[in-house]
Short mmCIF file of N, CA and C in Angstrom, two decimals:
data_model
loop_
_atom_site.label_atom_id
_atom_site.label_comp_id
_atom_site.label_asym_id
_atom_site.label_seq_id
_atom_site.Cartn_x
_atom_site.Cartn_y
_atom_site.Cartn_z
N UNK A 1 0.18 -20.49 -64.30
CA UNK A 1 1.54 -20.54 -63.79
C UNK A 1 1.47 -20.71 -62.27
N UNK A 2 2.15 -21.71 -61.78
CA UNK A 2 2.18 -21.98 -60.34
C UNK A 2 3.44 -21.36 -59.76
N UNK A 3 3.27 -20.61 -58.68
CA UNK A 3 4.42 -20.02 -58.00
C UNK A 3 4.80 -20.92 -56.82
N UNK A 4 6.11 -20.98 -56.58
CA UNK A 4 6.65 -21.81 -55.51
C UNK A 4 7.58 -21.00 -54.63
N UNK A 5 7.59 -21.34 -53.35
CA UNK A 5 8.59 -20.79 -52.43
C UNK A 5 9.73 -21.81 -52.34
N UNK A 6 10.96 -21.32 -52.44
CA UNK A 6 12.12 -22.19 -52.29
C UNK A 6 12.31 -22.43 -50.79
N UNK A 7 12.11 -23.68 -50.37
CA UNK A 7 12.20 -24.04 -48.96
C UNK A 7 13.63 -24.40 -48.58
N UNK A 8 14.28 -25.19 -49.44
CA UNK A 8 15.65 -25.65 -49.13
C UNK A 8 16.41 -25.88 -50.43
N UNK A 9 17.68 -25.53 -50.41
CA UNK A 9 18.58 -25.81 -51.53
C UNK A 9 19.69 -26.71 -51.02
N UNK A 10 19.77 -27.91 -51.57
CA UNK A 10 20.82 -28.87 -51.19
C UNK A 10 21.87 -28.86 -52.30
N UNK A 11 23.01 -28.31 -51.98
CA UNK A 11 24.07 -28.17 -52.99
C UNK A 11 24.68 -29.54 -53.29
N UNK A 12 25.16 -29.71 -54.52
CA UNK A 12 25.70 -31.01 -54.92
C UNK A 12 26.94 -31.39 -54.12
N UNK A 13 27.05 -32.69 -53.83
CA UNK A 13 28.20 -33.22 -53.11
C UNK A 13 28.77 -34.36 -53.94
N UNK A 14 29.99 -34.20 -54.40
CA UNK A 14 30.60 -35.21 -55.26
C UNK A 14 31.56 -36.12 -54.50
N UNK A 15 31.63 -35.96 -53.19
CA UNK A 15 32.47 -36.82 -52.39
C UNK A 15 33.95 -36.70 -52.73
N UNK A 16 34.70 -37.72 -52.40
CA UNK A 16 36.15 -37.67 -52.59
C UNK A 16 36.56 -37.82 -54.06
N UNK A 17 35.65 -38.30 -54.91
CA UNK A 17 35.99 -38.50 -56.31
C UNK A 17 35.91 -37.22 -57.13
N UNK A 18 35.26 -36.21 -56.60
CA UNK A 18 35.15 -34.95 -57.32
C UNK A 18 34.11 -35.00 -58.43
N UNK A 19 33.86 -33.86 -59.02
CA UNK A 19 32.87 -33.73 -60.08
C UNK A 19 33.51 -34.10 -61.42
N UNK A 20 32.82 -34.94 -62.20
CA UNK A 20 33.33 -35.22 -63.55
C UNK A 20 33.38 -33.94 -64.37
N UNK A 21 34.38 -33.81 -65.24
CA UNK A 21 34.58 -32.58 -66.01
C UNK A 21 33.34 -32.15 -66.79
N UNK A 22 32.63 -33.10 -67.38
CA UNK A 22 31.50 -32.75 -68.23
C UNK A 22 30.19 -32.53 -67.47
N UNK A 23 30.17 -32.83 -66.19
CA UNK A 23 28.94 -32.74 -65.40
C UNK A 23 28.65 -31.31 -64.96
N UNK A 24 27.39 -30.92 -65.11
CA UNK A 24 26.93 -29.62 -64.60
C UNK A 24 26.41 -29.86 -63.19
N UNK A 25 26.95 -29.17 -62.18
CA UNK A 25 26.49 -29.37 -60.81
C UNK A 25 25.02 -28.97 -60.68
N UNK A 26 24.21 -29.91 -60.20
CA UNK A 26 22.78 -29.69 -60.02
C UNK A 26 22.44 -29.69 -58.54
N UNK A 27 21.68 -28.69 -58.12
CA UNK A 27 21.23 -28.60 -56.73
C UNK A 27 19.85 -29.23 -56.63
N UNK A 28 19.58 -29.91 -55.51
CA UNK A 28 18.25 -30.43 -55.23
C UNK A 28 17.50 -29.32 -54.49
N UNK A 29 16.38 -28.89 -55.07
CA UNK A 29 15.64 -27.76 -54.53
C UNK A 29 14.27 -28.25 -54.05
N UNK A 30 13.97 -28.00 -52.78
CA UNK A 30 12.66 -28.32 -52.22
C UNK A 30 11.78 -27.10 -52.38
N UNK A 31 10.61 -27.30 -53.00
CA UNK A 31 9.69 -26.21 -53.30
C UNK A 31 8.34 -26.45 -52.63
N UNK A 32 7.69 -25.35 -52.23
CA UNK A 32 6.34 -25.42 -51.68
C UNK A 32 5.44 -24.52 -52.53
N UNK A 33 4.35 -25.08 -53.04
CA UNK A 33 3.40 -24.30 -53.83
C UNK A 33 2.81 -23.19 -52.97
N UNK A 34 2.85 -21.96 -53.49
CA UNK A 34 2.29 -20.82 -52.77
C UNK A 34 0.77 -20.98 -52.68
N UNK A 35 0.18 -21.60 -53.69
CA UNK A 35 -1.28 -21.74 -53.77
C UNK A 35 -1.85 -22.71 -52.74
N UNK A 36 -1.28 -23.93 -52.67
CA UNK A 36 -1.88 -24.95 -51.82
C UNK A 36 -0.92 -25.63 -50.85
N UNK A 37 0.33 -25.21 -50.83
CA UNK A 37 1.29 -25.74 -49.87
C UNK A 37 1.88 -27.10 -50.21
N UNK A 38 1.54 -27.65 -51.38
CA UNK A 38 2.07 -28.95 -51.78
C UNK A 38 3.58 -28.83 -52.02
N UNK A 39 4.31 -29.79 -51.45
CA UNK A 39 5.77 -29.80 -51.57
C UNK A 39 6.18 -30.62 -52.79
N UNK A 40 7.25 -30.19 -53.44
CA UNK A 40 7.81 -30.91 -54.58
C UNK A 40 9.32 -30.68 -54.62
N UNK A 41 10.00 -31.48 -55.42
CA UNK A 41 11.45 -31.35 -55.57
C UNK A 41 11.77 -31.06 -57.03
N UNK A 42 12.85 -30.32 -57.24
CA UNK A 42 13.35 -30.05 -58.59
C UNK A 42 14.87 -30.04 -58.54
N UNK A 43 15.49 -30.41 -59.64
CA UNK A 43 16.94 -30.28 -59.78
C UNK A 43 17.19 -29.10 -60.70
N UNK A 44 17.95 -28.12 -60.20
CA UNK A 44 18.25 -26.90 -60.94
C UNK A 44 19.75 -26.70 -60.91
N UNK A 45 20.32 -26.30 -62.04
CA UNK A 45 21.77 -26.08 -62.11
C UNK A 45 22.20 -25.10 -61.02
N UNK A 46 23.19 -25.51 -60.25
CA UNK A 46 23.67 -24.71 -59.12
C UNK A 46 24.12 -23.32 -59.56
N UNK A 47 24.86 -23.24 -60.65
CA UNK A 47 25.32 -21.95 -61.17
C UNK A 47 24.17 -21.05 -61.57
N UNK A 48 23.10 -21.63 -62.09
CA UNK A 48 21.92 -20.85 -62.49
C UNK A 48 21.26 -20.22 -61.26
N UNK A 49 21.20 -20.96 -60.17
CA UNK A 49 20.62 -20.42 -58.94
C UNK A 49 21.38 -19.17 -58.49
N UNK A 50 22.71 -19.23 -58.54
CA UNK A 50 23.54 -18.07 -58.18
C UNK A 50 23.34 -16.93 -59.16
N UNK A 51 23.34 -17.25 -60.45
CA UNK A 51 23.19 -16.24 -61.50
C UNK A 51 21.88 -15.47 -61.36
N UNK A 52 20.80 -16.19 -61.06
CA UNK A 52 19.47 -15.57 -60.96
C UNK A 52 19.15 -15.10 -59.54
N UNK A 53 20.11 -15.28 -58.62
CA UNK A 53 19.95 -14.89 -57.22
C UNK A 53 18.72 -15.55 -56.59
N UNK A 54 18.57 -16.84 -56.87
CA UNK A 54 17.50 -17.63 -56.27
C UNK A 54 18.05 -18.27 -55.01
N UNK A 55 17.45 -17.91 -53.89
CA UNK A 55 17.88 -18.39 -52.58
C UNK A 55 16.70 -19.01 -51.85
N UNK A 56 16.97 -19.63 -50.70
CA UNK A 56 15.89 -20.11 -49.85
C UNK A 56 15.01 -18.92 -49.49
N UNK A 57 13.70 -19.09 -49.62
CA UNK A 57 12.75 -18.01 -49.36
C UNK A 57 12.30 -17.29 -50.62
N UNK A 58 13.02 -17.47 -51.73
CA UNK A 58 12.64 -16.84 -53.00
C UNK A 58 11.33 -17.44 -53.51
N UNK A 59 10.55 -16.63 -54.21
CA UNK A 59 9.35 -17.10 -54.89
C UNK A 59 9.71 -17.23 -56.37
N UNK A 60 9.52 -18.45 -56.93
CA UNK A 60 9.90 -18.70 -58.31
C UNK A 60 8.74 -19.38 -59.05
N UNK A 61 8.84 -19.39 -60.37
CA UNK A 61 7.88 -20.12 -61.20
C UNK A 61 8.63 -20.68 -62.40
N UNK A 62 8.02 -21.65 -63.06
CA UNK A 62 8.62 -22.25 -64.25
C UNK A 62 7.86 -21.74 -65.47
N UNK A 63 8.58 -21.10 -66.41
CA UNK A 63 7.92 -20.55 -67.60
C UNK A 63 7.59 -21.66 -68.60
N UNK A 64 6.96 -21.28 -69.71
CA UNK A 64 6.53 -22.26 -70.72
C UNK A 64 7.69 -23.05 -71.32
N UNK A 65 8.88 -22.48 -71.30
CA UNK A 65 10.07 -23.16 -71.83
C UNK A 65 10.72 -24.08 -70.79
N UNK A 66 10.14 -24.13 -69.58
CA UNK A 66 10.69 -24.99 -68.53
C UNK A 66 11.81 -24.35 -67.73
N UNK A 67 11.99 -23.03 -67.89
CA UNK A 67 13.05 -22.31 -67.19
C UNK A 67 12.49 -21.69 -65.92
N UNK A 68 13.21 -21.89 -64.82
CA UNK A 68 12.79 -21.32 -63.54
C UNK A 68 13.13 -19.84 -63.50
N UNK A 69 12.17 -19.03 -63.08
CA UNK A 69 12.34 -17.57 -62.99
C UNK A 69 11.92 -17.10 -61.61
N UNK A 70 12.51 -16.00 -61.21
CA UNK A 70 12.21 -15.38 -59.92
C UNK A 70 11.12 -14.36 -60.10
#
């Protein structure tokens, strides 16, 4: 299991047209591997980040089911 530090969270911007009703707002999350410093990007549901209290500076990992955990 690789642990990552959340470097930046870019919240979704739907512009003047707004978010489509069926769309789940996804945040672009910049991650840095704690092990080797390699940077990567992930899209994570914005509401899930709030629910799990994942903020910039949090250490997270992705479990076997593909779910990000703190």
